[in-house]
Tab-separated table of C-alpha atoms and ligand atoms in Angstrom:
chain	number	residue	atom	x	y	z
A	766	MET	CA	-4.862	6.908	-25.258
A	767	GLN	CA	-3.754	8.577	-22.018
A	768	SER	CA	-6.451	11.228	-22.052
A	769	SER	CA	-9.350	8.950	-22.887
A	770	LYS	CA	-9.029	6.769	-19.806
A	771	SER	CA	-12.557	6.081	-18.678
A	772	GLN	CA	-13.392	4.229	-15.509
A	773	SER	CA	-14.020	0.948	-17.285
A	774	LYS	CA	-10.867	1.377	-19.348
A	775	ARG	CA	-8.737	1.854	-16.296
A	776	ARG	CA	-10.275	-1.063	-14.471
A	777	ASP	CA	-9.297	-3.191	-17.397
A	778	GLY	CA	-6.312	-5.201	-16.324
A	779	LEU	CA	-6.239	-4.431	-12.610
A	780	VAL	CA	-3.665	-6.551	-10.817
A	781	ALA	CA	-4.528	-7.697	-7.297
A	782	VAL	CA	-2.761	-9.824	-4.714
A	783	PHE	CA	-4.824	-11.515	-1.984
A	784	ILE	CA	-3.270	-13.073	1.114
A	785	GLY	CA	-5.477	-15.263	3.356
A	786	ALA	CA	-8.408	-15.297	0.947
A	787	THR	CA	-9.341	-18.977	1.167
A	788	SER	CA	-12.041	-18.099	3.706
A	789	GLY	CA	-13.760	-15.278	5.563
A	790	ILE	CA	-13.422	-11.605	4.718
A	791	GLY	CA	-10.595	-12.199	2.269
A	792	LEU	CA	-12.612	-14.724	0.268
A	793	GLY	CA	-15.700	-12.477	0.297
A	794	THR	CA	-13.662	-9.554	-1.030
A	795	LEU	CA	-11.833	-11.687	-3.570
A	796	LYS	CA	-15.146	-12.836	-5.099
A	797	GLN	CA	-16.557	-9.311	-5.248
A	798	PHE	CA	-13.361	-7.984	-6.773
A	799	ALA	CA	-13.297	-10.716	-9.424
A	800	LYS	CA	-16.953	-10.168	-10.264
A	801	GLN	CA	-16.757	-6.375	-10.563
A	802	SER	CA	-13.462	-5.892	-12.423
A	803	SER	CA	-13.423	-6.257	-16.166
A	804	SER	CA	-10.403	-8.489	-16.702
A	805	PRO	CA	-8.472	-8.683	-13.493
A	806	GLN	CA	-5.206	-10.472	-12.931
A	807	ILE	CA	-5.480	-11.972	-9.452
A	808	TYR	CA	-2.828	-13.724	-7.377
A	809	ILE	CA	-3.904	-15.638	-4.286
A	810	ALA	CA	-1.297	-16.895	-1.840
A	811	GLY	CA	-2.280	-19.502	0.707
A	812	CYS	CA	-1.536	-22.929	1.997
A	813	SER	CA	-4.495	-25.109	1.048
A	814	GLU	CA	-4.483	-26.138	-2.590
A	815	SER	CA	-7.663	-28.198	-1.995
A	816	ALA	CA	-9.642	-25.087	-1.050
A	817	ALA	CA	-7.947	-23.362	-3.965
A	818	ALA	CA	-9.411	-25.677	-6.605
A	819	SER	CA	-13.031	-24.884	-5.743
A	820	ILE	CA	-12.291	-21.182	-5.292
A	821	LEU	CA	-10.573	-20.966	-8.676
A	822	LYS	CA	-13.549	-22.681	-10.281
A	823	GLU	CA	-15.965	-20.244	-8.685
A	824	LEU	CA	-13.860	-17.237	-9.753
A	825	GLU	CA	-13.786	-18.539	-13.321
A	826	SER	CA	-17.561	-18.683	-13.364
A	827	LEU	CA	-17.957	-15.265	-11.710
A	828	ASN	CA	-15.705	-13.701	-14.326
A	829	PRO	CA	-14.303	-15.820	-17.155
A	830	LYS	CA	-12.246	-12.866	-18.410
A	831	GLY	CA	-10.116	-12.803	-15.283
A	832	THR	CA	-6.848	-14.633	-14.782
A	833	TYR	CA	-6.430	-16.357	-11.438
A	834	VAL	CA	-3.232	-17.739	-10.039
A	835	PHE	CA	-3.087	-19.640	-6.769
A	836	GLN	CA	0.338	-19.815	-5.199
A	837	GLU	CA	0.401	-22.616	-2.680
A	838	THR	CA	2.990	-22.014	-0.013
A	839	GLU	CA	3.501	-21.793	3.743
A	840	ILE	CA	3.200	-18.014	4.024
A	841	THR	CA	4.298	-17.917	7.665
A	842	LEU	CA	7.839	-18.268	6.271
A	843	LEU	CA	9.200	-14.978	4.913
A	844	LYS	CA	11.452	-16.909	2.579
A	845	ASN	CA	8.305	-18.214	0.873
A	846	VAL	CA	6.745	-14.756	0.830
A	847	ASP	CA	9.842	-13.600	-1.063
A	848	LYS	CA	9.449	-16.385	-3.620
A	849	VAL	CA	5.795	-15.514	-4.254
A	850	CYS	CA	6.704	-11.854	-4.682
A	851	GLU	CA	9.572	-12.675	-7.042
A	852	GLU	CA	7.167	-14.613	-9.202
A	853	ILE	CA	4.658	-11.748	-9.272
A	854	LYS	CA	7.471	-9.329	-10.119
A	855	SER	CA	8.583	-11.530	-12.999
A	856	LYS	CA	5.085	-11.434	-14.519
A	857	GLU	CA	3.663	-8.010	-13.665
A	858	GLU	CA	4.734	-4.423	-14.098
A	859	LYS	CA	2.401	-3.092	-11.424
A	860	VAL	CA	0.158	-4.124	-8.555
A	861	ASP	CA	-3.020	-2.109	-7.912
A	862	LEU	CA	-4.260	-3.854	-4.797
A	863	LEU	CA	-2.685	-5.814	-1.967
A	864	PHE	CA	-5.427	-7.221	0.284
A	865	MET	CA	-4.372	-9.063	3.442
A	866	SER	CA	-6.436	-10.912	6.043
A	867	PRO	CA	-4.651	-14.113	7.105
A	868	ALA	CA	-4.931	-15.084	10.753
A	869	TYR	CA	-4.991	-18.145	12.884
A	870	ILE	CA	-6.779	-18.146	16.191
A	871	THR	CA	-4.860	-19.663	19.052
A	872	LEU	CA	-4.756	-19.084	22.770
A	873	GLY	CA	-1.483	-20.909	22.989
A	874	GLU	CA	2.065	-20.082	23.881
A	875	ARG	CA	4.678	-19.005	21.412
A	876	ASN	CA	5.157	-21.427	18.508
A	877	ASP	CA	8.044	-20.302	16.328
A	878	THR	CA	8.700	-21.123	12.701
A	879	ILE	CA	12.251	-22.091	11.729
A	880	GLU	CA	12.734	-18.378	11.056
A	881	GLY	CA	12.114	-17.608	14.734
A	882	ILE	CA	8.759	-15.855	14.374
A	883	ASP	CA	5.614	-17.050	16.134
A	884	ILE	CA	3.099	-18.431	13.619
A	885	SER	CA	0.074	-16.358	14.650
A	886	TYR	CA	2.211	-13.202	14.972
A	887	ALA	CA	3.664	-13.805	11.507
A	888	LEU	CA	0.242	-14.106	9.913
A	889	THR	CA	-1.137	-10.901	11.390
A	890	TYR	CA	1.998	-8.781	11.079
A	891	TYR	CA	5.364	-9.954	9.722
A	892	THR	CA	4.049	-11.872	6.702
A	893	ARG	CA	1.696	-9.035	5.780
A	894	LEU	CA	4.386	-6.359	6.068
A	895	ARG	CA	6.894	-8.465	4.141
A	896	PHE	CA	4.425	-8.678	1.237
A	897	THR	CA	3.877	-4.941	1.473
A	898	TYR	CA	7.603	-4.165	1.576
A	899	ASN	CA	8.466	-6.482	-1.317
A	900	LEU	CA	5.677	-5.199	-3.534
A	901	LEU	CA	6.300	-1.460	-2.948
A	902	PRO	CA	8.004	-0.941	-6.333
A	903	LEU	CA	5.101	-2.589	-8.186
A	904	LEU	CA	2.524	-0.707	-6.117
A	905	ASN	CA	4.395	2.517	-6.884
A	906	ALA	CA	3.932	1.760	-10.571
A	907	SER	CA	0.117	1.687	-10.319
A	908	SER	CA	-1.922	4.836	-10.898
A	909	ALA	CA	-4.080	4.223	-7.796
A	910	PRO	CA	-2.387	1.629	-5.561
A	911	ARG	CA	-3.842	0.360	-2.283
A	912	VAL	CA	-2.606	-1.738	0.597
A	913	ILE	CA	-5.328	-3.054	2.908
A	914	SER	CA	-4.838	-5.007	6.132
A	915	ILE	CA	-7.924	-6.397	7.851
A	916	LEU	CA	-7.034	-6.550	11.522
A	917	GLY	CA	-7.728	-4.097	14.356
A	918	GLY	CA	-7.614	-0.488	13.130
A	919	GLY	CA	-8.668	1.812	15.975
A	920	LEU	CA	-7.747	-0.724	18.670
A	921	GLU	CA	-4.104	0.340	18.948
A	922	SER	CA	-2.757	0.091	22.467
A	923	GLU	CA	0.401	0.579	24.520
A	924	ILE	CA	3.275	-1.629	23.435
A	925	ASP	CA	6.807	-2.094	24.731
A	926	LEU	CA	9.089	-0.546	22.121
A	927	GLN	CA	12.006	-2.389	23.768
A	928	ASP	CA	10.361	-5.796	23.204
A	929	LEU	CA	8.503	-5.624	19.914
A	930	GLU	CA	9.182	-9.284	19.167
A	931	ILE	CA	7.528	-10.191	22.505
A	932	ARG	CA	10.376	-12.244	23.911
A	933	ASN	CA	8.916	-11.689	27.397
A	934	ASN	CA	5.545	-13.113	28.454
A	935	PHE	CA	4.375	-14.067	25.028
A	936	LYS	CA	0.632	-14.653	24.651
A	937	ALA	CA	-1.200	-14.976	21.351
A	938	GLN	CA	-3.557	-12.236	22.494
A	939	LYS	CA	-0.621	-9.950	23.190
A	940	ALA	CA	0.718	-10.673	19.707
A	941	MET	CA	-2.658	-9.542	18.318
A	942	LYS	CA	-2.298	-6.214	20.189
A	943	TYR	CA	1.262	-5.769	18.948
A	944	SER	CA	0.267	-6.634	15.389
A	945	THR	CA	-2.555	-4.113	15.463
A	946	THR	CA	-0.477	-1.271	16.871
A	947	GLN	CA	2.569	-1.951	14.717
A	948	THR	CA	0.464	-2.161	11.547
A	949	THR	CA	-0.761	1.401	11.990
A	950	LEU	CA	2.703	2.707	12.875
A	951	ALA	CA	4.452	0.846	10.056
A	952	PHE	CA	1.854	2.051	7.546
A	953	GLU	CA	2.511	5.639	8.638
A	954	GLU	CA	6.225	5.122	8.113
A	955	LEU	CA	5.745	3.523	4.684
A	956	ALA	CA	3.251	6.166	3.570
A	957	ASN	CA	5.898	8.799	4.330
A	958	SER	CA	8.276	7.472	1.721
A	959	ASN	CA	5.623	6.109	-0.680
A	960	PRO	CA	3.100	8.950	-0.913
A	961	SER	CA	1.271	7.655	-3.978
A	962	ILE	CA	0.028	4.561	-2.102
A	963	THR	CA	-3.166	4.440	-0.007
A	964	PHE	CA	-2.827	2.414	3.208
A	965	ILE	CA	-5.918	1.116	5.005
A	966	HIS	CA	-5.968	-0.655	8.372
A	967	LYS	CA	-9.464	-1.901	9.061
A	968	TYR	CA	-11.155	-3.507	12.061
A	969	PRO	CA	-14.080	-5.497	10.649
A	970	GLY	CA	-16.136	-5.960	13.808
A	971	PHE	CA	-17.951	-9.263	14.121
A	972	VAL	CA	-18.249	-11.031	10.793
A	973	ASN	CA	-20.255	-14.230	10.679
A	974	THR	CA	-17.931	-16.569	8.840
A	975	GLY	CA	-20.225	-19.495	9.759
A	976	ALA	CA	-17.702	-21.037	12.119
A	977	ILE	CA	-19.904	-20.843	15.236
A	978	GLY	CA	-22.873	-22.545	13.548
A	979	ARG	CA	-20.677	-25.356	12.221
A	980	PHE	CA	-19.092	-25.816	15.621
A	981	LEU	CA	-22.495	-26.018	17.353
A	982	GLY	CA	-23.905	-28.358	14.707
A	983	SER	CA	-21.052	-30.761	15.378
A	984	GLN	CA	-21.827	-31.109	19.119
A	985	LYS	CA	-22.912	-34.568	20.280
A	986	GLY	CA	-24.223	-36.203	23.459
A	987	LEU	CA	-24.923	-34.050	26.471
A	988	PHE	CA	-24.285	-30.801	24.616
A	989	ALA	CA	-26.332	-31.625	21.558
A	990	LYS	CA	-29.660	-30.274	22.870
A	991	PRO	CA	-28.485	-26.936	24.243
A	992	ALA	CA	-26.261	-26.509	21.205
A	993	THR	CA	-29.172	-27.138	18.854
A	994	PHE	CA	-31.343	-24.740	20.828
A	995	PHE	CA	-28.647	-22.101	20.638
A	996	LYS	CA	-28.054	-22.709	16.960
A	997	TRP	CA	-31.682	-22.416	15.889
A	998	PHE	CA	-33.051	-19.862	18.329
A	999	LEU	CA	-30.265	-17.692	19.649
A	1000	LEU	CA	-27.580	-17.744	16.963
A	1001	PRO	CA	-29.848	-16.045	14.412
A	1002	ILE	CA	-30.250	-13.179	16.866
A	1003	VAL	CA	-26.516	-12.972	17.508
A	1004	ASN	CA	-25.914	-13.050	13.768
A	1005	LEU	CA	-28.338	-10.181	13.245
A	1006	MET	CA	-25.676	-8.021	14.808
A	1007	ALA	CA	-22.945	-9.553	12.731
A	1008	VAL	CA	-22.025	-8.788	9.163
A	1009	SER	CA	-22.289	-11.622	6.636
A	1010	VAL	CA	-19.280	-12.712	4.620
A	1011	ASP	CA	-20.961	-11.381	1.482
A	1012	GLU	CA	-21.464	-7.991	3.033
A	1013	ALA	CA	-17.905	-8.004	4.386
A	1014	GLY	CA	-16.822	-8.720	0.807
A	1015	GLU	CA	-18.814	-5.800	-0.560
A	1016	ARG	CA	-17.269	-3.539	2.059
A	1017	GLY	CA	-13.839	-4.903	1.214
A	1018	LEU	CA	-14.403	-4.076	-2.444
A	1019	PHE	CA	-15.481	-0.561	-1.512
A	1020	LEU	CA	-12.250	-0.021	0.444
A	1021	ALA	CA	-10.284	-1.407	-2.471
A	1022	THR	CA	-11.818	0.862	-5.097
A	1023	SER	CA	-13.619	3.901	-3.666
A	1024	ALA	CA	-12.352	7.440	-4.268
A	1025	ARG	CA	-13.055	8.071	-0.576
A	1026	TYR	CA	-9.511	6.893	0.172
A	1027	PRO	CA	-6.948	8.823	-1.857
A	1028	PRO	CA	-3.222	8.561	-1.078
A	1029	ARG	CA	-1.230	11.542	0.187
A	1030	ASN	CA	-0.094	12.493	-3.335
A	1031	PRO	CA	-2.377	10.975	-5.962
A	1032	THR	CA	-0.601	10.353	-9.260
A	1033	SER	CA	-2.123	12.051	-12.265
A	1034	GLY	CA	-4.699	9.716	-13.712
A	1035	GLY	CA	-5.174	8.137	-10.306
A	1036	VAL	CA	-7.735	10.590	-8.990
A	1037	GLU	CA	-10.161	10.586	-11.857
A	1038	ALA	CA	-9.843	6.820	-11.979
A	1039	THR	CA	-12.516	6.408	-9.338
A	1040	VAL	CA	-15.188	9.034	-9.054
A	1041	LEU	CA	-16.782	10.027	-5.754
A	1042	PRO	CA	-20.540	9.612	-5.808
A	1043	LYS	CA	-22.486	12.864	-5.484
A	1044	GLY	CA	-22.556	14.099	-1.901
A	1045	ALA	CA	-19.844	11.714	-0.747
A	1046	GLU	CA	-16.699	13.044	0.831
A	1047	VAL	CA	-13.117	11.942	1.038
A	1048	ALA	CA	-12.570	10.033	4.283
A	1049	GLU	CA	-10.449	11.430	7.099
A	1050	ASP	CA	-6.955	9.994	7.165
A	1051	ILE	CA	-4.231	10.420	9.766
A	1052	GLU	CA	-3.066	14.000	9.263
A	1053	GLY	CA	-2.921	13.977	5.490
A	1054	SER	CA	-0.774	10.852	5.390
A	1055	GLY	CA	-2.867	8.648	3.112
A	1056	VAL	CA	-3.209	6.168	6.012
A	1057	TYR	CA	-6.790	5.344	6.968
A	1058	ILE	CA	-7.730	3.657	10.242
A	1059	LEU	CA	-11.251	2.309	9.895
A	1060	GLY	CA	-13.709	0.762	12.336
A	1061	PRO	CA	-16.536	-1.719	11.657
A	1062	SER	CA	-18.720	0.752	9.744
A	1063	ASP	CA	-15.724	2.273	7.952
A	1064	ASP	CA	-15.728	5.141	10.442
A	1065	SER	CA	-12.337	6.908	10.557
A	1066	LYS	CA	-10.408	6.485	13.796
A	1067	ARG	CA	-7.450	8.681	14.441
A	1068	PHE	CA	-6.842	9.545	18.021
A	1069	THR	CA	-6.449	6.509	20.230
A	1070	PRO	CA	-4.544	7.903	23.256
A	1071	ALA	CA	-2.018	5.058	23.111
A	1072	LEU	CA	-1.219	5.913	19.515
A	1073	ALA	CA	-0.783	9.586	20.329
A	1074	ALA	CA	1.679	8.697	23.104
A	1075	LEU	CA	3.592	6.312	20.835
A	1076	ARG	CA	3.894	8.960	18.130
A	1077	LEU	CA	5.510	11.316	20.606
A	1078	GLN	CA	8.190	8.673	21.134
A	1079	GLY	CA	8.861	8.409	17.401
A	1080	ALA	CA	7.426	4.906	17.474
A	1081	SER	CA	6.788	4.478	13.754
A	1082	LYS	CA	10.498	4.719	12.967
A	1083	ILE	CA	11.428	2.395	15.820
A	1084	VAL	CA	8.781	-0.140	14.805
A	1085	TRP	CA	9.775	-0.107	11.156
A	1086	GLU	CA	13.500	-0.444	11.887
A	1087	CYS	CA	12.824	-3.371	14.191
A	1088	THR	CA	10.583	-4.984	11.571
A	1089	LEU	CA	13.344	-4.667	8.968
A	1090	SER	CA	15.844	-6.274	11.328
A	1091	VAL	CA	13.451	-9.186	11.960
A	1092	PHE	CA	13.145	-9.548	8.168
A	1093	ASP	CA	16.935	-9.665	7.758
A	1094	ARG	CA	17.405	-12.184	10.516
A	1095	ALA	CA	14.530	-14.402	9.332
A	1096	VAL	CA	15.479	-14.502	5.688
A	1097	GLY	CA	19.129	-14.954	6.639
A	1098	ALA	CA	18.197	-17.848	8.939
A	1099	SER	CA	16.231	-19.739	6.334
A	1100	GLY	CA	18.886	-18.894	3.711
B	28	NAP	N1	-14.341	-12.465	11.535
B	28	NAP	C1	-14.419	-11.592	12.518
B	28	NAP	O1	-15.460	-11.483	13.172
B	28	NAP	C2	-13.247	-10.727	12.890
B	28	NAP	C3	-13.383	-9.828	13.949
B	28	NAP	C4	-12.310	-8.999	14.276
B	28	NAP	C5	-11.124	-9.073	13.568
B	28	NAP	N2	-10.996	-9.970	12.552
B	28	NAP	C6	-9.717	-10.017	11.841
B	28	NAP	O2	-9.909	-9.951	10.446
B	28	NAP	C7	-8.980	-10.783	9.790
B	28	NAP	C8	-9.698	-11.742	8.863
B	28	NAP	O3	-10.628	-12.510	9.610
B	28	NAP	P1	-11.477	-13.679	8.952
B	28	NAP	O4	-12.564	-13.986	9.904
B	28	NAP	O5	-11.790	-13.333	7.559
B	28	NAP	O6	-10.411	-14.892	9.006
B	28	NAP	P2	-10.612	-16.404	8.543
B	28	NAP	O7	-11.920	-16.634	7.916
B	28	NAP	O8	-10.230	-17.225	9.708
B	28	NAP	O9	-9.500	-16.496	7.378
B	28	NAP	C9	-8.171	-16.549	7.718
B	28	NAP	C10	-7.309	-16.852	6.519
B	28	NAP	O10	-6.003	-17.105	7.005
B	28	NAP	C11	-5.533	-18.325	6.499
B	28	NAP	N3	-4.644	-19.038	7.426
B	28	NAP	C12	-4.907	-19.484	8.669
B	28	NAP	N4	-3.841	-20.136	9.189
B	28	NAP	C13	-2.883	-20.110	8.232
B	28	NAP	C14	-1.552	-20.601	8.157
B	28	NAP	N5	-0.967	-21.257	9.153
B	28	NAP	N6	-0.874	-20.377	7.016
B	28	NAP	C15	-1.433	-19.715	6.000
B	28	NAP	N7	-2.680	-19.210	6.008
B	28	NAP	C16	-3.394	-19.407	7.113
B	28	NAP	C17	-6.760	-19.148	6.242
B	28	NAP	O11	-6.431	-20.122	5.294
B	28	NAP	P3	-7.135	-21.580	5.304
B	28	NAP	O12	-8.421	-21.405	4.569
B	28	NAP	O13	-6.148	-22.432	4.590
B	28	NAP	O14	-7.329	-21.957	6.734
B	28	NAP	C18	-7.724	-18.095	5.739
B	28	NAP	O15	-7.541	-17.852	4.366
B	28	NAP	C19	-8.172	-11.480	10.876
B	28	NAP	O16	-6.961	-10.802	11.071
B	28	NAP	C20	-9.032	-11.338	12.093
B	28	NAP	O17	-8.244	-11.275	13.270
B	28	NAP	C21	-12.036	-10.790	12.193
B	29	NAG	C1	3.265	-25.476	16.328
B	29	NAG	O1	2.979	-25.324	14.938
B	29	NAG	C2	3.142	-26.514	14.186
B	29	NAG	C3	2.978	-26.164	12.723
B	29	NAG	O2	1.705	-25.596	12.475
B	29	NAG	C4	2.143	-27.562	14.679
B	29	NAG	O3	2.283	-28.749	13.946
B	29	NAG	C5	2.390	-27.831	16.162
B	29	NAG	O4	1.379	-28.693	16.665
B	29	NAG	C6	2.338	-26.506	16.953
B	29	NAG	N1	2.753	-26.748	18.329
B	29	NAG	C7	2.064	-26.286	19.364
B	29	NAG	C8	2.638	-26.589	20.709
B	29	NAG	O5	1.013	-25.653	19.262
B	30	NAG	C1	8.006	4.966	-4.638
B	30	NAG	O1	7.906	6.262	-5.191
B	30	NAG	C2	8.392	7.315	-4.352
B	30	NAG	C3	8.117	8.620	-5.051
B	30	NAG	O2	6.733	8.812	-5.176
B	30	NAG	C4	9.860	7.104	-4.055
B	30	NAG	O3	10.331	8.107	-3.190
B	30	NAG	C5	10.033	5.745	-3.402
B	30	NAG	O4	11.402	5.486	-3.159
B	30	NAG	C6	9.453	4.647	-4.266
B	30	NAG	N1	9.520	3.405	-3.512
B	30	NAG	C7	10.033	2.289	-4.029
B	30	NAG	C8	10.102	1.126	-3.098
B	30	NAG	O5	10.418	2.189	-5.168
């Protein structure tokens, strides 16, 4: 059977794990992935079981041959991330796709979980990397594995390697910068020791998840008139520049499956699994690493000056070691 693997054969039985897919880009990609794969096995981890019920129903109707499992848990706690991963490991021999986009917008001060990690920082970095780390053996077992984080690829900036946990002057916005920069550096480190895995860090640009329209529609009293005016006359123009959730989902699916993004060392069977369309080229990664930093139109970004400076300081190793020590402390703390 080995030699007769056709594209549709290989797609049969893809296993995917989605984190933060109850709305936005994650949900858009989840639906596309379910629709386009022949009989996927999909795990969705998130905290709202109520949203889950309608999503599961929709997935069933998009593709009745798929199997969908919603794991309801507070994913800001690494202890819970471990439980979800243990369950996946007990049921699956491989994972082909790990797609991560959870985030929570706050302008507030630090708000730690019992594990001592700020909630917004956990969602954009620690939770995502814990899933990645835990699932490495299963990803390794796939013939064309991919890890995708939707965050801020290309927007890496200077960070204090002495204070990666942001104990000084914490701001949610600063945590976003640190998450973005550390994601790229950690992916480089992981790609080094796991060369058969493709790593993608993507900045989606402005995606119209509908939140602004709903917010404006809910305005009452004094603000109702200007809000209505904005909603009906100006928002459509603003949204012209934005990408819809459906389109973001189609792009997400492309990143998850296209042969444009091979890992450093493709496993045999992995390369022919997805075929490049005529005239298309393999995307540029960071120096042959299998790590792709992509902007809003999937344009490859490689040389942010801050990143270049951080590399000279050996930042990927420092970042990854610090991340592992946060993992140990957190999981130890929540015992
Ligand atoms: N949309 C854009 O224009 C844009 C622009 C630039 C960058 N980005 C980045 O792209 C990523 C995805 O954005 P998006 O717009 O698709 O996000 P979104 O629609 O806000 O979705 C965020 C996901 O995170 C989950 N989440 C939020 N708080 C949580 C918590 N405390 N515990 C567990 N899960 C939680 C949400 O679950 P619930 O459904 O349960 O709330 C949802 O599934 C984010 O990292 C964002 O920063 C987005
Ligand atoms: C901190 O997070 C918890 C859990 O989400 C929330 O209930 C609480 O209101 C937050 N506190 C602050 C100060 O934002
Ligand atoms: C994944 O496979 C590589 C060899 O390709 C190996 O060096 C690495 O240790 C494996 N990683 C895990 C977590 O099993």
